[in-house]
Amino acid sequence: MNKIVIVGAVGGGATAAGQLRFYDPDVQIIVFDRDSTMSYAACGTPYVIGGVIEDEESIIMTDPKRFKKKRDIDVHMRHEVIAIDRAAKKVLVHNLETGEQFEESYDALILAPGGSAIVPKIEGLDTSKVFTLRNFEDMQKIDQFIKTAQPKNCVVSGGGFIGLEMAENLKNIGLDVSLVHRSPTIMSILDTDISLMIEKELALQDVKLITGTEIKKTEGKTIHLSNGIDIQADFIIMSVGLRPNTRLAMKAGLTIGETDGIQTNEFMQTNDPSIYAIGDASENFDMVTGDPKRVPLASPAHRQAFIAASHLTGNKVAKKGLLGTSVLKIFSLTAAMTGLNEKAIQDKNLAFATVTHTGNSNAGYYPDHSEITLKVHYDPQTRKILGAQCIGGKGVDKRIDVIVTAIYGGLTIDDLQALELCYAPPYSSPKDPINMVGYKALSK
């Protein structure tokens, strides 16, 4: 392999480039990205806006000049790849600064184009101040607006990860926040009972939550909702979803899967074996069911980058599927999940049972402890773990991480009671909540 072109210079693309150089000191690597900032921690952007991260530059991992000097990789920002000639193995590149177009050949091509924020067609939306948060420039625009216009209130549309993180951070800097969500409950990847615990926390923190509705029309600072309620807001954060950037792949005749992502195999190859797809726009498969799955999160993108780079340099490490493991901080609560939730299990008509344990994160007599609820779904016949969720104060993430490891290693729900986990009063109990879930499942 002599020359590899990568489309996208953020999480997946930049990681793939770095991995390729690590495994092959001689291969030529060229990266193109239409934005102006490479390799930044997108997950940190809400916390820059909220003032938790004081230096916005700290979330930028590197820049083209440093990347070239350290890794001998050419990165061209503000360059958009607009076409792929698969037969000739060339891409057509548009320099967004100069307007120039040119061709670049490749032996292998990695697509890491990410996704774009969905902005619904809403009457009057152009009369209101509306922001999305998908890249570094979006973050800067929101931050600058808040600092110069000094708004007092806002509407966040969409109760997923970005919406909830923005609601928390905007509230923390003193804004009056209303969160509007179309579905009956927020965070659709969670079971309803877990979502309702988050809704209770939002109420305690004085975030006005309006579910079962959406923005129907706007007139400047007046936001008309579909349920007849009007809200006054100085600006809107639109976080209703992510659309995978697959236009380039579609034009090139690459297969788009059921989840609207670019379909890939276990090595992240598309239907053209010389073209790989990773990150938010790629579709792989579910580790539990084998069904098509797309997970637009950082950890899967980094793993996929490693798999593609390994395969290209002669080391065939297969992807074992996606679980969609994720964690969310919302004020004093942490919520985390992995695998299938109750709705997904029911939609797939799978037999399942559920065990739930509510207890302390660590010894109740120790001053620093909190209540956590751990909920695990499993197959009652095979005892295979199908998915899990946890919510509470401290220690939520480590419980889900143990469940992830158990699923990956093929452990059953019954095996959880036998795990010899860390114990000292500041950290757990002699019988950890993980063990308790296993004991409760055994009793069933």
Short mmCIF file of N, CA and C in Angstrom, two decimals, residues 285-378:
data_model
loop_
_atom_site.label_atom_id
_atom_site.label_comp_id
_atom_site.label_asym_id
_atom_site.label_seq_id
_atom_site.Cartn_x
_atom_site.Cartn_y
_atom_site.Cartn_z
N PHE A 285 -22.51 -3.65 12.68
CA PHE A 285 -23.56 -4.57 13.13
C PHE A 285 -23.58 -4.64 14.65
N ASP A 286 -24.74 -5.03 15.17
CA ASP A 286 -24.96 -5.10 16.61
C ASP A 286 -24.27 -6.33 17.19
N MET A 287 -23.53 -6.15 18.28
CA MET A 287 -22.81 -7.26 18.89
C MET A 287 -23.76 -8.31 19.47
N VAL A 288 -24.93 -7.88 19.92
CA VAL A 288 -25.86 -8.80 20.57
C VAL A 288 -26.70 -9.56 19.55
N THR A 289 -27.23 -8.85 18.55
CA THR A 289 -28.17 -9.47 17.60
C THR A 289 -27.59 -9.73 16.22
N GLY A 290 -26.53 -9.02 15.86
CA GLY A 290 -25.97 -9.12 14.51
C GLY A 290 -26.68 -8.25 13.50
N ASP A 291 -27.71 -7.52 13.93
CA ASP A 291 -28.45 -6.65 13.02
C ASP A 291 -27.63 -5.39 12.68
N PRO A 292 -27.95 -4.72 11.57
CA PRO A 292 -27.26 -3.47 11.24
C PRO A 292 -27.37 -2.46 12.37
N LYS A 293 -26.28 -1.74 12.63
CA LYS A 293 -26.27 -0.77 13.73
C LYS A 293 -25.31 0.36 13.39
N ARG A 294 -25.69 1.56 13.76
CA ARG A 294 -24.83 2.73 13.58
C ARG A 294 -24.77 3.48 14.91
N VAL A 295 -23.56 3.71 15.40
CA VAL A 295 -23.38 4.37 16.70
C VAL A 295 -22.50 5.60 16.51
N PRO A 296 -23.09 6.79 16.44
CA PRO A 296 -22.29 8.01 16.22
C PRO A 296 -21.68 8.55 17.51
N LEU A 297 -20.73 7.79 18.06
CA LEU A 297 -20.04 8.17 19.29
C LEU A 297 -18.53 8.05 19.10
N ALA A 298 -17.79 8.67 20.00
CA ALA A 298 -16.33 8.76 19.84
C ALA A 298 -15.63 7.41 19.97
N SER A 299 -15.99 6.63 20.99
CA SER A 299 -15.27 5.36 21.23
C SER A 299 -15.34 4.41 20.04
N PRO A 300 -16.54 4.17 19.47
CA PRO A 300 -16.60 3.31 18.29
C PRO A 300 -15.78 3.85 17.12
N ALA A 301 -15.77 5.18 16.93
CA ALA A 301 -15.01 5.78 15.83
C ALA A 301 -13.52 5.49 15.98
N HIS A 302 -13.02 5.62 17.20
CA HIS A 302 -11.60 5.36 17.44
C HIS A 302 -11.27 3.89 17.24
N ARG A 303 -12.16 3.01 17.69
CA ARG A 303 -11.94 1.57 17.50
C ARG A 303 -11.97 1.21 16.02
N GLN A 304 -12.91 1.78 15.29
CA GLN A 304 -13.02 1.51 13.86
C GLN A 304 -11.79 2.02 13.12
N ALA A 305 -11.24 3.14 13.56
CA ALA A 305 -10.02 3.68 12.96
C ALA A 305 -8.87 2.69 13.11
N PHE A 306 -8.75 2.11 14.30
CA PHE A 306 -7.71 1.11 14.55
C PHE A 306 -7.90 -0.11 13.66
N ILE A 307 -9.15 -0.57 13.52
CA ILE A 307 -9.42 -1.77 12.73
C ILE A 307 -9.09 -1.54 11.26
N ALA A 308 -9.50 -0.39 10.72
CA ALA A 308 -9.21 -0.08 9.32
C ALA A 308 -7.71 0.05 9.09
N ALA A 309 -7.03 0.77 9.97
CA ALA A 309 -5.58 0.96 9.83
C ALA A 309 -4.85 -0.37 9.96
N SER A 310 -5.28 -1.21 10.88
CA SER A 310 -4.65 -2.52 11.05
C SER A 310 -4.82 -3.37 9.81
N HIS A 311 -6.03 -3.37 9.26
CA HIS A 311 -6.31 -4.18 8.08
C HIS A 311 -5.48 -3.72 6.89
N LEU A 312 -5.36 -2.41 6.74
CA LEU A 312 -4.60 -1.85 5.63
C LEU A 312 -3.10 -2.15 5.74
N THR A 313 -2.63 -2.38 6.95
CA THR A 313 -1.20 -2.65 7.14
C THR A 313 -0.92 -4.13 7.41
N GLY A 314 -1.90 -4.97 7.06
CA GLY A 314 -1.66 -6.41 7.06
C GLY A 314 -2.03 -7.16 8.32
N ASN A 315 -2.65 -6.50 9.29
CA ASN A 315 -3.05 -7.17 10.53
C ASN A 315 -4.57 -7.21 10.59
N LYS A 316 -5.16 -8.37 10.34
CA LYS A 316 -6.61 -8.48 10.24
C LYS A 316 -7.25 -8.67 11.61
N VAL A 317 -7.64 -7.55 12.20
CA VAL A 317 -8.36 -7.56 13.48
C VAL A 317 -9.83 -7.27 13.16
N ALA A 318 -10.71 -8.22 13.43
CA ALA A 318 -12.11 -8.08 13.05
C ALA A 318 -12.90 -7.31 14.10
N LYS A 319 -13.83 -6.49 13.63
CA LYS A 319 -14.77 -5.80 14.52
C LYS A 319 -15.79 -6.81 15.01
N LYS A 320 -16.02 -6.84 16.30
CA LYS A 320 -16.96 -7.82 16.86
C LYS A 320 -18.35 -7.24 17.06
N GLY A 321 -18.59 -6.07 16.49
CA GLY A 321 -19.92 -5.49 16.59
C GLY A 321 -19.95 -4.29 17.50
N LEU A 322 -21.12 -3.66 17.57
CA LEU A 322 -21.32 -2.43 18.34
C LEU A 322 -22.33 -2.67 19.47
N LEU A 323 -22.06 -2.10 20.62
CA LEU A 323 -22.99 -2.17 21.74
C LEU A 323 -23.69 -0.83 21.99
N GLY A 324 -23.08 0.25 21.53
CA GLY A 324 -23.67 1.56 21.79
C GLY A 324 -23.49 2.00 23.24
N THR A 325 -22.38 1.60 23.84
CA THR A 325 -22.11 1.98 25.22
C THR A 325 -21.95 3.49 25.33
N SER A 326 -22.64 4.09 26.29
CA SER A 326 -22.60 5.55 26.41
C SER A 326 -22.87 5.97 27.85
N VAL A 327 -22.43 7.18 28.17
CA VAL A 327 -22.63 7.72 29.52
C VAL A 327 -22.94 9.20 29.42
N LEU A 328 -23.74 9.69 30.34
CA LEU A 328 -24.20 11.08 30.32
C LEU A 328 -24.17 11.65 31.72
N LYS A 329 -23.58 12.83 31.87
CA LYS A 329 -23.68 13.58 33.12
C LYS A 329 -24.79 14.61 32.97
N ILE A 330 -25.71 14.61 33.93
CA ILE A 330 -26.75 15.63 33.92
C ILE A 330 -26.92 16.14 35.35
N PHE A 331 -26.27 17.26 35.63
CA PHE A 331 -26.22 17.86 36.95
C PHE A 331 -25.64 16.86 37.96
N SER A 332 -26.38 16.44 38.98
CA SER A 332 -25.82 15.55 40.00
C SER A 332 -25.94 14.07 39.63
N LEU A 333 -26.58 13.79 38.52
CA LEU A 333 -26.79 12.40 38.10
C LEU A 333 -25.82 11.98 37.01
N THR A 334 -25.55 10.68 36.97
CA THR A 334 -24.88 10.06 35.83
C THR A 334 -25.77 8.93 35.35
N ALA A 335 -25.96 8.83 34.03
CA ALA A 335 -26.71 7.72 33.45
C ALA A 335 -25.83 7.07 32.39
N ALA A 336 -25.83 5.74 32.37
CA ALA A 336 -25.02 5.01 31.40
C ALA A 336 -25.78 3.79 30.91
N MET A 337 -25.44 3.34 29.71
CA MET A 337 -26.11 2.17 29.15
C MET A 337 -25.22 1.45 28.18
N THR A 338 -25.56 0.19 27.93
CA THR A 338 -24.90 -0.59 26.89
C THR A 338 -25.86 -1.64 26.35
N GLY A 339 -25.67 -2.03 25.12
CA GLY A 339 -26.51 -3.07 24.53
C GLY A 339 -27.92 -2.60 24.23
N LEU A 340 -28.86 -3.52 24.30
CA LEU A 340 -30.25 -3.25 23.91
C LEU A 340 -31.06 -2.72 25.08
N ASN A 341 -31.89 -1.73 24.81
CA ASN A 341 -32.85 -1.31 25.82
C ASN A 341 -34.14 -2.11 25.66
N GLU A 342 -35.09 -1.86 26.55
CA GLU A 342 -36.33 -2.65 26.57
C GLU A 342 -37.10 -2.54 25.26
N LYS A 343 -37.20 -1.34 24.72
CA LYS A 343 -37.95 -1.14 23.48
C LYS A 343 -37.30 -1.89 22.32
N ALA A 344 -35.96 -1.81 22.22
CA ALA A 344 -35.27 -2.50 21.13
C ALA A 344 -35.47 -4.01 21.23
N ILE A 345 -35.44 -4.54 22.44
CA ILE A 345 -35.65 -5.98 22.65
C ILE A 345 -37.06 -6.37 22.21
N GLN A 346 -38.04 -5.56 22.60
CA GLN A 346 -39.43 -5.85 22.24
C GLN A 346 -39.66 -5.72 20.74
N ASP A 347 -39.04 -4.69 20.12
CA ASP A 347 -39.18 -4.50 18.68
C ASP A 347 -38.62 -5.69 17.90
N LYS A 348 -37.59 -6.33 18.46
CA LYS A 348 -36.97 -7.49 17.79
C LYS A 348 -37.62 -8.81 18.20
N ASN A 349 -38.67 -8.72 19.04
CA ASN A 349 -39.41 -9.90 19.50
C ASN A 349 -38.51 -10.94 20.16
N LEU A 350 -37.59 -10.46 20.97
CA LEU A 350 -36.70 -11.36 21.70
C LEU A 350 -37.29 -11.69 23.07
N ALA A 351 -37.13 -12.93 23.49
CA ALA A 351 -37.52 -13.30 24.85
C ALA A 351 -36.54 -12.67 25.82
N PHE A 352 -37.05 -12.09 26.91
CA PHE A 352 -36.14 -11.46 27.86
C PHE A 352 -36.73 -11.41 29.26
N ALA A 353 -35.85 -11.31 30.21
CA ALA A 353 -36.21 -11.06 31.60
C ALA A 353 -35.33 -9.90 32.06
N THR A 354 -35.75 -9.28 33.15
CA THR A 354 -35.02 -8.11 33.65
C THR A 354 -34.79 -8.24 35.14
N VAL A 355 -33.61 -7.88 35.57
CA VAL A 355 -33.32 -7.81 37.00
C VAL A 355 -32.83 -6.41 37.31
N THR A 356 -33.36 -5.84 38.40
CA THR A 356 -33.02 -4.47 38.79
C THR A 356 -32.56 -4.46 40.24
N HIS A 357 -31.50 -3.72 40.49
CA HIS A 357 -31.03 -3.58 41.87
C HIS A 357 -30.80 -2.10 42.18
N THR A 358 -31.41 -1.63 43.25
CA THR A 358 -31.16 -0.28 43.73
C THR A 358 -30.45 -0.37 45.07
N GLY A 359 -29.32 0.27 45.16
CA GLY A 359 -28.54 0.22 46.40
C GLY A 359 -27.50 1.32 46.41
N ASN A 360 -26.56 1.20 47.32
CA ASN A 360 -25.52 2.22 47.45
C ASN A 360 -24.37 1.97 46.50
N SER A 361 -23.75 3.06 46.07
CA SER A 361 -22.58 2.97 45.20
C SER A 361 -21.40 2.34 45.92
N ASN A 362 -21.35 2.57 47.23
CA ASN A 362 -20.30 2.02 48.09
C ASN A 362 -20.88 1.95 49.51
N ALA A 363 -20.05 1.63 50.47
CA ALA A 363 -20.55 1.39 51.83
C ALA A 363 -21.41 2.55 52.34
N GLY A 364 -22.61 2.23 52.81
CA GLY A 364 -23.55 3.25 53.25
C GLY A 364 -23.08 4.02 54.46
N TYR A 365 -22.19 3.42 55.26
CA TYR A 365 -21.68 4.12 56.44
C TYR A 365 -20.52 5.06 56.09
N TYR A 366 -20.02 4.94 54.86
CA TYR A 366 -18.94 5.83 54.44
C TYR A 366 -19.55 7.17 54.03
N PRO A 367 -18.94 8.30 54.44
CA PRO A 367 -19.59 9.61 54.20
C PRO A 367 -19.92 9.90 52.74
N ASP A 368 -19.06 9.49 51.83
CA ASP A 368 -19.27 9.81 50.41
C ASP A 368 -19.85 8.61 49.69
N HIS A 369 -21.17 8.53 49.64
CA HIS A 369 -21.83 7.46 48.89
C HIS A 369 -23.10 8.02 48.26
N SER A 370 -23.62 7.30 47.29
CA SER A 370 -24.86 7.73 46.64
C SER A 370 -25.67 6.50 46.23
N GLU A 371 -26.91 6.73 45.92
CA GLU A 371 -27.77 5.63 45.48
C GLU A 371 -27.63 5.44 43.98
N ILE A 372 -27.55 4.18 43.57
CA ILE A 372 -27.54 3.87 42.14
C ILE A 372 -28.56 2.78 41.85
N THR A 373 -29.10 2.81 40.65
CA THR A 373 -30.01 1.77 40.17
C THR A 373 -29.38 1.10 38.96
N LEU A 374 -29.21 -0.20 39.03
CA LEU A 374 -28.63 -0.99 37.95
C LEU A 374 -29.70 -1.94 37.41
N LYS A 375 -29.91 -1.88 36.10
CA LYS A 375 -30.97 -2.66 35.45
C LYS A 375 -30.36 -3.45 34.31
N VAL A 376 -30.56 -4.78 34.31
CA VAL A 376 -29.96 -5.64 33.30
C VAL A 376 -31.03 -6.50 32.64
N HIS A 377 -31.05 -6.49 31.31
CA HIS A 377 -31.93 -7.36 30.54
C HIS A 377 -31.15 -8.59 30.07
N TYR A 378 -31.79 -9.75 30.09
CA TYR A 378 -31.10 -10.98 29.67
C TYR A 378 -32.08 -11.98 29.08
#
